[in-house]
């Protein structure tokens, strides 16, 4: 019957393709749709191989369920492995608990949590709930790393979140390089220019963040500011200008401290914050740590900036 439904205990996977919106602009509608469909076929093939129950695909995501949380986690690993070298990558959320199963859909708290974890995850990464962590074997638990304790929308209490990223790009070995000096920028006098931009500095290198171009900060050579430390994510921070404000978006595994004079440091983890006129940033480590890095940010009027 169309309205037949039943209560089930299932592990729910929500896998979403990263960068699909930008792909349409880059390669055109037909080619983008072809690449997205190819990625979706890979994900569905993985679900079939692991014996999962494919629920639906809407646009550029897939939703599926498993009776066994261990099998669901193995599916997440396989999804990430099969798409890591492709033109598109995926980000995944996974939860375990009671749900309502209908003929062609599944509903419930664990479905909502899986979707929210997927939206929080970075490309090529899976985020799992504590319910999944508790249900898998001790050996499998070793493949997960505690990510954060966070209030998820719709939940009364903060949820423990665990991260799986296939090849762990973070290192447990902390190498001390000494504290980096704070870069001070001369702030020119305002001559009536309306548009604001920001100067972002680290160890004598300065990146200019404008309305048209953001600044990426991380360990990867492709970043605008490169931080050669193993405990910094390959892409750790994105700073963008929106009208008269610079916004920091943390996309790392370990977070970013925002430091302002006279205030306690604020730790951001996969969150966005409007920055004050002057502040310093410390990726991963508390700014009081001996080997903490210090990145200086300062807003100024773009019309007065003259590159060297």
mmCIF file of C-alpha atoms in Angstrom:
data_model
loop_
_atom_site.group_PDB
_atom_site.id
_atom_site.type_symbol
_atom_site.label_atom_id
_atom_site.label_comp_id
_atom_site.label_asym_id
_atom_site.label_seq_id
_atom_site.Cartn_x
_atom_site.Cartn_y
_atom_site.Cartn_z
ATOM 1 C CA UNK A 1 0.000 0.000 0.000
ATOM 2 C CA UNK A 2 1.249 3.526 -0.796
ATOM 3 C CA UNK A 3 0.985 4.709 2.835
ATOM 4 C CA UNK A 4 2.414 1.578 4.456
ATOM 5 C CA UNK A 5 5.107 2.401 6.985
ATOM 6 C CA UNK A 6 7.130 0.645 9.664
ATOM 7 C CA UNK A 7 9.507 1.501 12.485
ATOM 8 C CA UNK A 8 13.086 0.394 11.883
ATOM 9 C CA UNK A 9 16.512 0.742 13.509
ATOM 10 C CA UNK A 10 18.954 1.615 10.753
ATOM 11 C CA UNK A 11 22.229 3.307 9.917
ATOM 12 C CA UNK A 12 21.569 6.185 7.527
ATOM 13 C CA UNK A 13 24.097 7.472 4.995
ATOM 14 C CA UNK A 14 23.685 10.822 3.270
ATOM 15 C CA UNK A 15 26.367 11.293 0.595
ATOM 16 C CA UNK A 16 26.525 14.584 -1.274
ATOM 17 C CA UNK A 17 28.663 15.484 -4.287
ATOM 18 C CA UNK A 18 31.029 18.402 -3.698
ATOM 19 C CA UNK A 19 31.355 21.267 -6.145
ATOM 20 C CA UNK A 20 28.471 20.326 -8.418
ATOM 21 C CA UNK A 21 27.101 23.883 -8.614
ATOM 22 C CA UNK A 22 30.444 25.320 -9.730
ATOM 23 C CA UNK A 23 30.860 22.479 -12.220
ATOM 24 C CA UNK A 24 27.831 23.622 -14.236
ATOM 25 C CA UNK A 25 29.455 27.025 -14.648
ATOM 26 C CA UNK A 26 32.859 25.558 -15.531
ATOM 27 C CA UNK A 27 31.983 22.912 -18.123
ATOM 28 C CA UNK A 28 28.374 23.603 -19.114
ATOM 29 C CA UNK A 29 25.102 21.878 -18.289
ATOM 30 C CA UNK A 30 25.412 18.716 -20.386
ATOM 31 C CA UNK A 31 28.975 17.836 -19.374
ATOM 32 C CA UNK A 32 28.331 18.696 -15.717
ATOM 33 C CA UNK A 33 25.233 16.503 -15.627
ATOM 34 C CA UNK A 34 27.167 13.673 -17.252
ATOM 35 C CA UNK A 35 29.956 13.857 -14.648
ATOM 36 C CA UNK A 36 27.495 14.077 -11.756
ATOM 37 C CA UNK A 37 25.512 11.086 -13.040
ATOM 38 C CA UNK A 38 28.738 9.079 -13.351
ATOM 39 C CA UNK A 39 29.626 9.876 -9.729
ATOM 40 C CA UNK A 40 26.117 8.958 -8.563
ATOM 41 C CA UNK A 41 26.400 5.612 -10.369
ATOM 42 C CA UNK A 42 29.600 4.871 -8.471
ATOM 43 C CA UNK A 43 27.903 5.628 -5.149
ATOM 44 C CA UNK A 44 24.898 3.464 -6.000
ATOM 45 C CA UNK A 45 27.173 0.628 -7.094
ATOM 46 C CA UNK A 46 28.955 0.757 -3.725
ATOM 47 C CA UNK A 47 25.598 0.616 -1.923
ATOM 48 C CA UNK A 48 24.577 -2.469 -3.920
ATOM 49 C CA UNK A 49 27.895 -4.207 -3.276
ATOM 50 C CA UNK A 50 27.507 -3.724 0.468
ATOM 51 C CA UNK A 51 23.869 -4.828 0.498
ATOM 52 C CA UNK A 52 22.419 -1.480 1.454
ATOM 53 C CA UNK A 53 18.916 -0.212 0.820
ATOM 54 C CA UNK A 54 19.093 2.653 -1.687
ATOM 55 C CA UNK A 55 16.321 5.136 -0.859
ATOM 56 C CA UNK A 56 16.620 7.912 -3.430
ATOM 57 C CA UNK A 57 18.872 10.380 -5.218
ATOM 58 C CA UNK A 58 17.777 13.992 -5.506
ATOM 59 C CA UNK A 59 19.978 16.146 -7.672
ATOM 60 C CA UNK A 60 23.517 15.444 -6.518
ATOM 61 C CA UNK A 61 23.085 13.328 -3.377
ATOM 62 C CA UNK A 62 22.159 9.803 -2.352
ATOM 63 C CA UNK A 63 20.336 8.518 0.709
ATOM 64 C CA UNK A 64 20.602 4.899 1.806
ATOM 65 C CA UNK A 65 20.165 2.732 4.898
ATOM 66 C CA UNK A 66 21.819 -0.342 6.405
ATOM 67 C CA UNK A 67 20.711 -2.698 9.137
ATOM 68 C CA UNK A 68 24.318 -3.103 10.311
ATOM 69 C CA UNK A 69 26.237 0.069 11.368
ATOM 70 C CA UNK A 70 29.545 -1.703 10.739
ATOM 71 C CA UNK A 71 28.537 -2.375 7.147
ATOM 72 C CA UNK A 72 27.364 1.213 6.766
ATOM 73 C CA UNK A 73 30.745 2.523 7.902
ATOM 74 C CA UNK A 74 32.501 0.200 5.448
ATOM 75 C CA UNK A 75 30.280 1.674 2.726
ATOM 76 C CA UNK A 76 31.317 5.214 3.660
ATOM 77 C CA UNK A 77 34.985 4.198 3.417
ATOM 78 C CA UNK A 78 34.402 2.586 0.039
ATOM 79 C CA UNK A 79 32.463 5.588 -1.289
ATOM 80 C CA UNK A 80 35.330 7.902 -0.400
ATOM 81 C CA UNK A 81 37.948 5.527 -1.811
ATOM 82 C CA UNK A 82 36.120 5.076 -5.137
ATOM 83 C CA UNK A 83 35.691 8.830 -5.688
ATOM 84 C CA UNK A 84 38.999 10.189 -4.324
ATOM 85 C CA UNK A 85 40.680 10.401 -7.756
ATOM 86 C CA UNK A 86 37.654 11.361 -9.833
ATOM 87 C CA UNK A 87 36.594 14.719 -11.216
ATOM 88 C CA UNK A 88 34.105 15.040 -8.355
ATOM 89 C CA UNK A 89 34.419 14.169 -4.671
ATOM 90 C CA UNK A 90 31.803 13.520 -2.009
ATOM 91 C CA UNK A 91 31.155 14.501 1.595
ATOM 92 C CA UNK A 92 29.170 12.129 3.800
ATOM 93 C CA UNK A 93 27.145 12.065 7.004
ATOM 94 C CA UNK A 94 26.326 8.863 8.931
ATOM 95 C CA UNK A 95 23.990 8.246 11.885
ATOM 96 C CA UNK A 96 22.309 5.251 13.528
ATOM 97 C CA UNK A 97 18.951 5.022 15.261
ATOM 98 C CA UNK A 98 15.178 4.616 14.942
ATOM 99 C CA UNK A 99 13.445 5.761 11.763
ATOM 100 C CA UNK A 100 10.160 5.437 9.896
ATOM 101 C CA UNK A 101 10.437 3.472 6.653
ATOM 102 C CA UNK A 102 7.808 3.960 3.980
ATOM 103 C CA UNK A 103 7.575 2.385 0.561
ATOM 104 C CA UNK A 104 9.938 4.852 -1.086
ATOM 105 C CA UNK A 105 11.450 7.004 1.674
ATOM 106 C CA UNK A 106 12.801 7.068 5.210
ATOM 107 C CA UNK A 107 12.145 9.659 7.917
ATOM 108 C CA UNK A 108 13.329 10.382 11.414
ATOM 109 C CA UNK A 109 15.892 12.055 13.612
ATOM 110 C CA UNK A 110 18.807 9.942 12.353
ATOM 111 C CA UNK A 111 18.009 10.942 8.755
ATOM 112 C CA UNK A 112 18.144 14.622 9.722
ATOM 113 C CA UNK A 113 21.394 14.172 11.650
ATOM 114 C CA UNK A 114 23.037 12.315 8.746
ATOM 115 C CA UNK A 115 22.074 15.141 6.369
ATOM 116 C CA UNK A 116 23.425 17.811 8.730
ATOM 117 C CA UNK A 117 26.676 15.933 9.233
ATOM 118 C CA UNK A 118 27.030 15.640 5.446
ATOM 119 C CA UNK A 119 26.610 19.415 5.097
ATOM 120 C CA UNK A 120 29.269 19.950 7.782
ATOM 121 C CA UNK A 121 31.780 17.528 6.238
ATOM 122 C CA UNK A 122 34.520 18.685 3.896
ATOM 123 C CA UNK A 123 34.996 17.075 0.470
ATOM 124 C CA UNK A 124 36.527 13.556 0.709
ATOM 125 C CA UNK A 125 35.432 13.294 4.324
ATOM 126 C CA UNK A 126 32.798 11.444 6.336
ATOM 127 C CA UNK A 127 31.417 12.637 9.677
ATOM 128 C CA UNK A 128 29.809 10.101 12.013
ATOM 129 C CA UNK A 129 27.605 10.459 15.072
ATOM 130 C CA UNK A 130 28.357 9.043 18.513
ATOM 131 C CA UNK A 131 25.638 6.431 17.901
ATOM 132 C CA UNK A 132 27.712 5.057 15.025
ATOM 133 C CA UNK A 133 30.925 5.281 17.053
ATOM 134 C CA UNK A 134 29.380 3.257 19.878
ATOM 135 C CA UNK A 135 27.986 0.606 17.501
ATOM 136 C CA UNK A 136 31.137 -0.262 15.524
ATOM 137 C CA UNK A 137 33.972 -2.568 16.559
ATOM 138 C CA UNK A 138 36.943 -1.367 18.655
ATOM 139 C CA UNK A 139 39.272 -1.904 15.684
ATOM 140 C CA UNK A 140 37.072 0.271 13.466
ATOM 141 C CA UNK A 141 36.864 2.967 16.142
ATOM 142 C CA UNK A 142 40.623 3.443 15.652
ATOM 143 C CA UNK A 143 39.919 4.684 12.123
ATOM 144 C CA UNK A 144 37.852 7.571 13.452
ATOM 145 C CA UNK A 145 39.114 10.754 15.077
ATOM 146 C CA UNK A 146 37.092 12.906 17.450
ATOM 147 C CA UNK A 147 36.148 16.052 15.550
ATOM 148 C CA UNK A 148 33.955 18.183 17.783
ATOM 149 C CA UNK A 149 31.129 18.311 20.291
ATOM 150 C CA UNK A 150 28.528 20.465 18.626
ATOM 151 C CA UNK A 151 24.892 21.479 18.952
ATOM 152 C CA UNK A 152 23.151 20.204 15.827
ATOM 153 C CA UNK A 153 20.030 22.077 14.821
ATOM 154 C CA UNK A 154 16.942 20.334 16.198
ATOM 155 C CA UNK A 155 18.847 18.447 18.929
ATOM 156 C CA UNK A 156 18.511 19.363 22.595
ATOM 157 C CA UNK A 157 22.109 18.479 23.519
ATOM 158 C CA UNK A 158 25.500 18.810 21.877
ATOM 159 C CA UNK A 159 26.484 15.769 19.826
ATOM 160 C CA UNK A 160 29.922 14.159 19.695
ATOM 161 C CA UNK A 161 31.074 14.029 16.067
ATOM 162 C CA UNK A 162 33.777 11.744 14.675
ATOM 163 C CA UNK A 163 35.749 12.147 11.447
ATOM 164 C CA UNK A 164 36.920 9.713 8.791
ATOM 165 C CA UNK A 165 38.954 10.963 5.844
ATOM 166 C CA UNK A 166 40.593 7.875 4.336
ATOM 167 C CA UNK A 167 44.173 9.127 4.342
ATOM 168 C CA UNK A 168 44.529 11.243 7.454
ATOM 169 C CA UNK A 169 46.132 14.507 6.366
ATOM 170 C CA UNK A 170 46.802 15.562 9.957
ATOM 171 C CA UNK A 171 49.812 14.324 11.871
ATOM 172 C CA UNK A 172 49.968 13.376 15.532
ATOM 173 C CA UNK A 173 53.591 14.541 15.614
ATOM 174 C CA UNK A 174 53.815 18.180 16.626
ATOM 175 C CA UNK A 175 57.038 19.824 15.474
ATOM 176 C CA UNK A 176 58.057 23.005 17.243
ATOM 177 C CA UNK A 177 59.167 25.850 15.003
ATOM 178 C CA UNK A 178 58.872 28.668 17.535
ATOM 179 C CA UNK A 179 56.171 31.317 17.635
ATOM 180 C CA UNK A 180 55.776 33.333 14.459
ATOM 181 C CA UNK A 181 56.044 37.111 14.777
ATOM 182 C CA UNK A 182 52.957 39.231 14.376
ATOM 183 C CA UNK A 183 52.967 41.279 11.184
ATOM 184 C CA UNK A 184 51.982 44.932 11.645
ATOM 185 C CA UNK A 185 50.413 46.747 8.715
ATOM 186 C CA UNK A 186 50.485 50.540 8.333
ATOM 187 C CA UNK A 187 46.880 51.680 8.114
ATOM 188 C CA UNK A 188 46.562 54.595 5.668
ATOM 189 C CA UNK A 189 44.237 57.497 6.310
ATOM 190 C CA UNK A 190 40.771 57.244 4.805
ATOM 191 C CA UNK A 191 40.209 59.535 1.800
ATOM 192 C CA UNK A 192 36.530 58.742 1.175
ATOM 193 C CA UNK A 193 36.891 55.376 -0.578
ATOM 194 C CA UNK A 194 33.930 53.194 0.281
ATOM 195 C CA UNK A 195 35.098 49.672 -0.534
ATOM 196 C CA UNK A 196 36.909 47.727 2.168
ATOM 197 C CA UNK A 197 39.465 44.962 1.802
ATOM 198 C CA UNK A 198 41.805 43.111 4.138
ATOM 199 C CA UNK A 199 45.524 42.430 4.436
ATOM 200 C CA UNK A 200 46.394 38.967 5.720
ATOM 201 C CA UNK A 201 50.010 38.438 6.780
ATOM 202 C CA UNK A 202 52.241 35.573 7.913
ATOM 203 C CA UNK A 203 56.055 35.624 8.289
ATOM 204 C CA UNK A 204 56.512 38.574 5.957
ATOM 205 C CA UNK A 205 54.143 37.294 3.256
ATOM 206 C CA UNK A 206 51.011 39.415 2.734
ATOM 207 C CA UNK A 207 47.877 38.381 0.850
ATOM 208 C CA UNK A 208 45.303 40.947 -0.238
ATOM 209 C CA UNK A 209 41.643 39.932 0.248
ATOM 210 C CA UNK A 210 39.204 41.928 -1.909
ATOM 211 C CA UNK A 211 35.552 41.836 -2.881
ATOM 212 C CA UNK A 212 36.572 39.873 -5.993
ATOM 213 C CA UNK A 213 39.185 37.529 -4.567
ATOM 214 C CA UNK A 214 39.273 35.679 -1.292
ATOM 215 C CA UNK A 215 42.360 34.371 0.510
ATOM 216 C CA UNK A 216 43.002 30.703 1.287
ATOM 217 C CA UNK A 217 45.310 29.688 4.124
ATOM 218 C CA UNK A 218 46.691 26.217 4.740
ATOM 219 C CA UNK A 219 49.488 23.706 4.287
ATOM 220 C CA UNK A 220 48.948 23.105 0.555
ATOM 221 C CA UNK A 221 51.224 24.891 -1.901
ATOM 222 C CA UNK A 222 48.122 26.094 -3.771
ATOM 223 C CA UNK A 223 47.032 28.308 -0.839
ATOM 224 C CA UNK A 224 47.577 32.076 -0.921
ATOM 225 C CA UNK A 225 49.308 31.868 2.463
ATOM 226 C CA UNK A 226 51.185 28.611 2.985
ATOM 227 C CA UNK A 227 51.723 27.391 6.558
ATOM 228 C CA UNK A 228 54.276 24.525 6.364
ATOM 229 C CA UNK A 229 53.220 22.745 9.539
ATOM 230 C CA UNK A 230 51.932 19.154 9.616
ATOM 231 C CA UNK A 231 49.218 20.018 12.120
ATOM 232 C CA UNK A 232 47.698 22.636 9.775
ATOM 233 C CA UNK A 233 45.098 21.295 7.322
ATOM 234 C CA UNK A 234 45.943 21.421 3.623
ATOM 235 C CA UNK A 235 43.157 23.974 3.291
ATOM 236 C CA UNK A 236 42.509 25.420 6.726
ATOM 237 C CA UNK A 237 40.951 28.885 6.386
ATOM 238 C CA UNK A 238 39.105 30.876 3.741
ATOM 239 C CA UNK A 239 38.735 34.654 4.186
ATOM 240 C CA UNK A 240 36.260 36.537 1.986
ATOM 241 C CA UNK A 241 35.096 40.143 1.786
ATOM 242 C CA UNK A 242 31.356 40.818 1.872
ATOM 243 C CA UNK A 243 30.618 44.527 1.598
ATOM 244 C CA UNK A 244 32.477 46.140 4.521
ATOM 245 C CA UNK A 245 33.294 42.983 6.473
ATOM 246 C CA UNK A 246 35.892 40.248 6.207
ATOM 247 C CA UNK A 247 34.460 36.812 6.982
ATOM 248 C CA UNK A 248 36.600 33.915 8.145
ATOM 249 C CA UNK A 249 35.381 30.420 7.241
ATOM 250 C CA UNK A 250 37.173 27.586 9.011
ATOM 251 C CA UNK A 251 37.278 24.424 6.838
ATOM 252 C CA UNK A 252 39.892 22.537 8.855
ATOM 253 C CA UNK A 253 39.903 19.420 10.976
ATOM 254 C CA UNK A 254 41.156 21.074 14.160
ATOM 255 C CA UNK A 255 39.783 24.614 14.103
ATOM 256 C CA UNK A 256 41.089 28.186 14.177
ATOM 257 C CA UNK A 257 41.466 30.580 17.109
ATOM 258 C CA UNK A 258 40.453 34.210 16.492
ATOM 259 C CA UNK A 259 42.279 36.556 18.867
ATOM 260 C CA UNK A 260 41.212 40.120 19.654
ATOM 261 C CA UNK A 261 42.743 42.577 22.125
ATOM 262 C CA UNK A 262 41.245 42.327 25.585
ATOM 263 C CA UNK A 263 39.173 39.225 24.837
ATOM 264 C CA UNK A 264 39.600 35.488 25.245
ATOM 265 C CA UNK A 265 40.397 33.650 21.978
ATOM 266 C CA UNK A 266 37.394 32.288 20.072
ATOM 267 C CA UNK A 267 37.714 28.793 18.602
ATOM 268 C CA UNK A 268 35.894 28.234 15.296
ATOM 269 C CA UNK A 269 35.393 24.717 13.880
ATOM 270 C CA UNK A 270 33.700 24.562 10.490
ATOM 271 C CA UNK A 271 32.059 27.872 11.338
ATOM 272 C CA UNK A 272 32.026 31.369 9.865
ATOM 273 C CA UNK A 273 32.695 34.627 11.702
ATOM 274 C CA UNK A 274 32.830 38.305 10.753
ATOM 275 C CA UNK A 275 36.292 39.574 11.708
ATOM 276 C CA UNK A 276 36.962 42.847 13.540
ATOM 277 C CA UNK A 277 39.146 45.595 12.075
ATOM 278 C CA UNK A 278 42.316 44.053 13.507
ATOM 279 C CA UNK A 279 42.881 40.556 14.872
ATOM 280 C CA UNK A 280 45.251 37.587 14.778
ATOM 281 C CA UNK A 281 44.489 33.973 13.853
ATOM 282 C CA UNK A 282 46.061 30.838 15.285
ATOM 283 C CA UNK A 283 45.307 27.632 13.321
ATOM 284 C CA UNK A 284 44.813 24.450 15.409
ATOM 285 C CA UNK A 285 46.780 25.548 18.470
ATOM 286 C CA UNK A 286 45.800 27.871 21.281
ATOM 287 C CA UNK A 287 47.656 31.179 20.821
ATOM 288 C CA UNK A 288 49.412 30.662 24.189
ATOM 289 C CA UNK A 289 51.066 27.456 22.957
ATOM 290 C CA UNK A 290 54.821 27.756 22.475
ATOM 291 C CA UNK A 291 54.715 26.791 18.799
ATOM 292 C CA UNK A 292 51.425 28.508 17.894
ATOM 293 C CA UNK A 293 51.339 30.365 14.604
ATOM 294 C CA UNK A 294 50.156 33.959 14.354
ATOM 295 C CA UNK A 295 48.428 35.330 11.241
ATOM 296 C CA UNK A 296 47.577 39.017 11.279
ATOM 297 C CA UNK A 297 44.408 40.391 9.664
ATOM 298 C CA UNK A 298 43.668 44.064 9.180
ATOM 299 C CA UNK A 299 40.832 45.784 7.347
ATOM 300 C CA UNK A 300 41.514 48.889 5.296
ATOM 301 C CA UNK A 301 39.992 50.914 2.488
ATOM 302 C CA UNK A 302 40.689 49.164 -0.814
ATOM 303 C CA UNK A 303 40.998 52.396 -2.781
ATOM 304 C CA UNK A 304 44.103 53.292 -0.762
ATOM 305 C CA UNK A 305 45.933 50.018 -1.272
ATOM 306 C CA UNK A 306 48.841 50.302 -3.690
ATOM 307 C CA UNK A 307 50.709 47.025 -4.315
ATOM 308 C CA UNK A 308 54.498 47.180 -4.191
#
